[in-house]
PDB file of C-alpha atoms in Angstrom:
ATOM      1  CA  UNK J  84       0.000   0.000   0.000  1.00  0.00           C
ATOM      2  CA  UNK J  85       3.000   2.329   0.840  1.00  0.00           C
ATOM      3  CA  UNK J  86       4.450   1.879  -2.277  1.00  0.00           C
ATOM      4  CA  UNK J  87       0.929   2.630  -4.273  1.00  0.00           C
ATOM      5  CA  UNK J  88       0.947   5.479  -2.402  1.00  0.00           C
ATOM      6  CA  UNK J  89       4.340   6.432  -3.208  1.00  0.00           C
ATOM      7  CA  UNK J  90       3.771   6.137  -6.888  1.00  0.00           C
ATOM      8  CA  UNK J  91       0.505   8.434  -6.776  1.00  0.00           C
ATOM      9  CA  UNK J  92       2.589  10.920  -5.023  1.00  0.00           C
ATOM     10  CA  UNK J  93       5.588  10.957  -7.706  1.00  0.00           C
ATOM     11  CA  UNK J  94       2.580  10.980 -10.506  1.00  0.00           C
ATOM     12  CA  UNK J  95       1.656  14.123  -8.853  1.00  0.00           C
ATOM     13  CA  UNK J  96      -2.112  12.455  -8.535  1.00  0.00           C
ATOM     14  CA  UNK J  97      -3.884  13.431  -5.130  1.00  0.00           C
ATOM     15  CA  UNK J  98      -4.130  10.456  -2.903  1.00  0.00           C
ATOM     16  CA  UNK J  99      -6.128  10.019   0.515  1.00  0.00           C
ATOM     17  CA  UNK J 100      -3.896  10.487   3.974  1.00  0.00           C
ATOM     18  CA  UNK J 101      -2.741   7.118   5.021  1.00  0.00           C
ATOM     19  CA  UNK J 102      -5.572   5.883   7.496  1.00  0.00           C
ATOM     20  CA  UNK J 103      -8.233   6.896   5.045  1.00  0.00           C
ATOM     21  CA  UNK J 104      -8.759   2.975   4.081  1.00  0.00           C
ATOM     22  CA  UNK J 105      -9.107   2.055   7.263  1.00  0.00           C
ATOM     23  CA  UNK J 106     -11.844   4.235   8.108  1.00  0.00           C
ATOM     24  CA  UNK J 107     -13.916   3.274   5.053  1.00  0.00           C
ATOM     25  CA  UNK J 108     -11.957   4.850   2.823  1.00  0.00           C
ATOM     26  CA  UNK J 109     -12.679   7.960   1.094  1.00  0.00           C
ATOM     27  CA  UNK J 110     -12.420   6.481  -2.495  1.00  0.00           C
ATOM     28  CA  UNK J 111      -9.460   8.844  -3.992  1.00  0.00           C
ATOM     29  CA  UNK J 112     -10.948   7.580  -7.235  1.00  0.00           C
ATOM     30  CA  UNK J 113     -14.432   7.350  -8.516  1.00  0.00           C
ATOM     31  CA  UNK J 114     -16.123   3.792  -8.710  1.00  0.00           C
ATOM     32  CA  UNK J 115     -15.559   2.594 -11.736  1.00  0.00           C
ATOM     33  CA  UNK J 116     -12.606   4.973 -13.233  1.00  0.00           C
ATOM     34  CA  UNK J 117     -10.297   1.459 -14.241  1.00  0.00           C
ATOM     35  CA  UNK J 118     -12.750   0.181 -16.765  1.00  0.00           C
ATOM     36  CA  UNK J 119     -12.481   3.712 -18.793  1.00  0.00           C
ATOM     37  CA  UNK J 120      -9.316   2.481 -20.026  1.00  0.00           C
ATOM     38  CA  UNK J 121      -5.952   4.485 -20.142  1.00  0.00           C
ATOM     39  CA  UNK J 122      -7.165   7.728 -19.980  1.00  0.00           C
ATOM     40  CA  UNK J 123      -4.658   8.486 -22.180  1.00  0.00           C
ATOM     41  CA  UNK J 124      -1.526   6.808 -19.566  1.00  0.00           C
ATOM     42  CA  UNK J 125       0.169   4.888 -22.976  1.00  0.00           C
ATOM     43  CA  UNK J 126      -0.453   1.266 -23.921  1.00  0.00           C
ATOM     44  CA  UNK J 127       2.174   0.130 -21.553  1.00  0.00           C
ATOM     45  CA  UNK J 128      -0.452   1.174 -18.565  1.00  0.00           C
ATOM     46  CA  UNK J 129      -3.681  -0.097 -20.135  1.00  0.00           C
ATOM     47  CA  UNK J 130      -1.429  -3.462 -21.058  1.00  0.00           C
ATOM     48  CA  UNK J 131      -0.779  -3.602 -16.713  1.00  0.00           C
ATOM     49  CA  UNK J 132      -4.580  -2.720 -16.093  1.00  0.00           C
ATOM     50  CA  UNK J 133      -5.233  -5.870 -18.466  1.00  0.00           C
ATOM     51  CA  UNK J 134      -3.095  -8.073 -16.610  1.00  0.00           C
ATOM     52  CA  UNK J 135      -4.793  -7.343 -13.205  1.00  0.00           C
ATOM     53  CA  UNK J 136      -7.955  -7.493 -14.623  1.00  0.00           C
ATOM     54  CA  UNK J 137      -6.876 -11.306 -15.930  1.00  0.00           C
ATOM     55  CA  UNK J 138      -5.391 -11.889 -12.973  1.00  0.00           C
ATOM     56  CA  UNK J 139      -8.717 -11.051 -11.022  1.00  0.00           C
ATOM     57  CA  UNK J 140     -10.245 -13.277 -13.148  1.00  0.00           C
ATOM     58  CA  UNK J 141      -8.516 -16.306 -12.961  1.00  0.00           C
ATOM     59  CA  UNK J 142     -10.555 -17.524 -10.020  1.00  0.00           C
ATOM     60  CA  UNK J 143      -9.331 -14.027  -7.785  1.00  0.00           C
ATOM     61  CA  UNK J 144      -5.521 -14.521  -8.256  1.00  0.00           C
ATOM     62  CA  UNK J 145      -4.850 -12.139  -5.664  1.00  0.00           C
ATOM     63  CA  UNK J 146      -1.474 -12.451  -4.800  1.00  0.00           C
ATOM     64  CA  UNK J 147      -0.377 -12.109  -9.004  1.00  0.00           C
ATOM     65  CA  UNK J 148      -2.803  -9.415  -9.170  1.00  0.00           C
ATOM     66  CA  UNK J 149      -0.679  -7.353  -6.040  1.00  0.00           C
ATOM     67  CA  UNK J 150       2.537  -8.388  -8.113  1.00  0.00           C
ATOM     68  CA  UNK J 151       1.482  -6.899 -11.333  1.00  0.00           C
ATOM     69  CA  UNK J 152       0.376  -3.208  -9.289  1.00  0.00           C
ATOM     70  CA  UNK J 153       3.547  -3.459  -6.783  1.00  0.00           C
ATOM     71  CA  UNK J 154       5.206  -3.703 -10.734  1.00  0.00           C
ATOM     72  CA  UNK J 155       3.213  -1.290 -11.932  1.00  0.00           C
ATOM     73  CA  UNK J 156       4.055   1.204  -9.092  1.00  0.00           C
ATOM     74  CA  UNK J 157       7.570   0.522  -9.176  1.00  0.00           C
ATOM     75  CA  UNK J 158       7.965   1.598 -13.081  1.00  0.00           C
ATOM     76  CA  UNK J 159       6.160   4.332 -12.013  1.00  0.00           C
ATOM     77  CA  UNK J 160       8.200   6.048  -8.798  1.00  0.00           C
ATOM     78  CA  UNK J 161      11.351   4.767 -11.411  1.00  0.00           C
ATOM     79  CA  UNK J 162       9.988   7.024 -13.870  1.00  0.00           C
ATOM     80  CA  UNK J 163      10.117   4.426 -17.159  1.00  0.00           C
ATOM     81  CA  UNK J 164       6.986   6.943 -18.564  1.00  0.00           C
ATOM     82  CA  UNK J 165       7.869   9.282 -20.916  1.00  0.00           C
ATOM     83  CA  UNK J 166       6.840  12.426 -20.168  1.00  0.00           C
ATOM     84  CA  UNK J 167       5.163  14.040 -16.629  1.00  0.00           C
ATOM     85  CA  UNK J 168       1.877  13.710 -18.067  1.00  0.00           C
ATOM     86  CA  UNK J 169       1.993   9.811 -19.037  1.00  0.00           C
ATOM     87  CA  UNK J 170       3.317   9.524 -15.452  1.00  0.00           C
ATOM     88  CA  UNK J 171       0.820  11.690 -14.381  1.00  0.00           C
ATOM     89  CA  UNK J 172      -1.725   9.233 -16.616  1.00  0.00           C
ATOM     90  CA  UNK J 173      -0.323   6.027 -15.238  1.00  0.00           C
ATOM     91  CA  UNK J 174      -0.513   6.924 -11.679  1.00  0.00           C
ATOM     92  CA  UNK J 175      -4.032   8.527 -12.073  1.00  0.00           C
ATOM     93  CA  UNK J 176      -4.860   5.292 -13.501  1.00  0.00           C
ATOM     94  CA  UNK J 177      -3.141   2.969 -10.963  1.00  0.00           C
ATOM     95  CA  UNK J 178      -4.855   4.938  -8.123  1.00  0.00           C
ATOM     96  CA  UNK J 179      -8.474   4.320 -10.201  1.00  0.00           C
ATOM     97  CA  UNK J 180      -7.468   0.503 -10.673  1.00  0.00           C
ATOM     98  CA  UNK J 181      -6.974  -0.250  -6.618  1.00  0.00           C
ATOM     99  CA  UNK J 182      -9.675   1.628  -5.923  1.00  0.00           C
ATOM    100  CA  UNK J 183     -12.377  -0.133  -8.348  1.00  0.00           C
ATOM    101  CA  UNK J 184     -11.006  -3.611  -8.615  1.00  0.00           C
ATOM    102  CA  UNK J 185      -9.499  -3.765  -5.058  1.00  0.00           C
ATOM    103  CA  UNK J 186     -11.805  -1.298  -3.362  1.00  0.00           C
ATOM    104  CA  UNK J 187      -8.462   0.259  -1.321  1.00  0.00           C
ATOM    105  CA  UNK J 188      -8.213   3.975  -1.354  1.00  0.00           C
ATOM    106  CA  UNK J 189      -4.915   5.193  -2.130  1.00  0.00           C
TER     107      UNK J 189
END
């Protein structure tokens, strides 16, 4: 979750404060926002929100699902986007993937 968190900071996307999930979670994202796609975050980030989505799928594959987002995260805070605003993109859409497939604010 720290690292999520991280990543939405370095994407410069506002996050919730770090007991905001644990209080019910003031959803940082609205319900819903991962199935729009990659609002314009690059193929590379709509290829990740895929793979969670499969991952989900094949009979709730949690812990491959985490691995693909703590991934996902990590390229992010590394900074393998292009440009600010496809990291800006990516982390948006991380922080809309959590919160609508996982339903954790970050």
């Amino acid at each position: 979750l720290d690292l999520w968190r991280a990543a939405v900071r370095v994407g410069g996307v506002g996050g919730v404060t770090a007991g905001a999930d644990a209080a019910g979670g003031a959803g940082a994202a609205g319900g819903g926002a991962a199935g729009s796609g990659a609002v314009g975050a690059g193929a590379a980030a709509g290829a990740l929100l895929g793979a969670v989505r499969e991952r989900l799928a094949d009979d709730l594959d949690a812990p491959r699902a985490l691995a693909v987002l703590d991934s996902w995260a990590a390229s992010i805070i590394a900074g393998s986007d292009a440009t600010s605003t496809d990291l800006r993109a990516s982390a948006a859409l991380l922080r809309s993937t959590v919160d609508a497939l996982l339903g954790v604010a970050v």
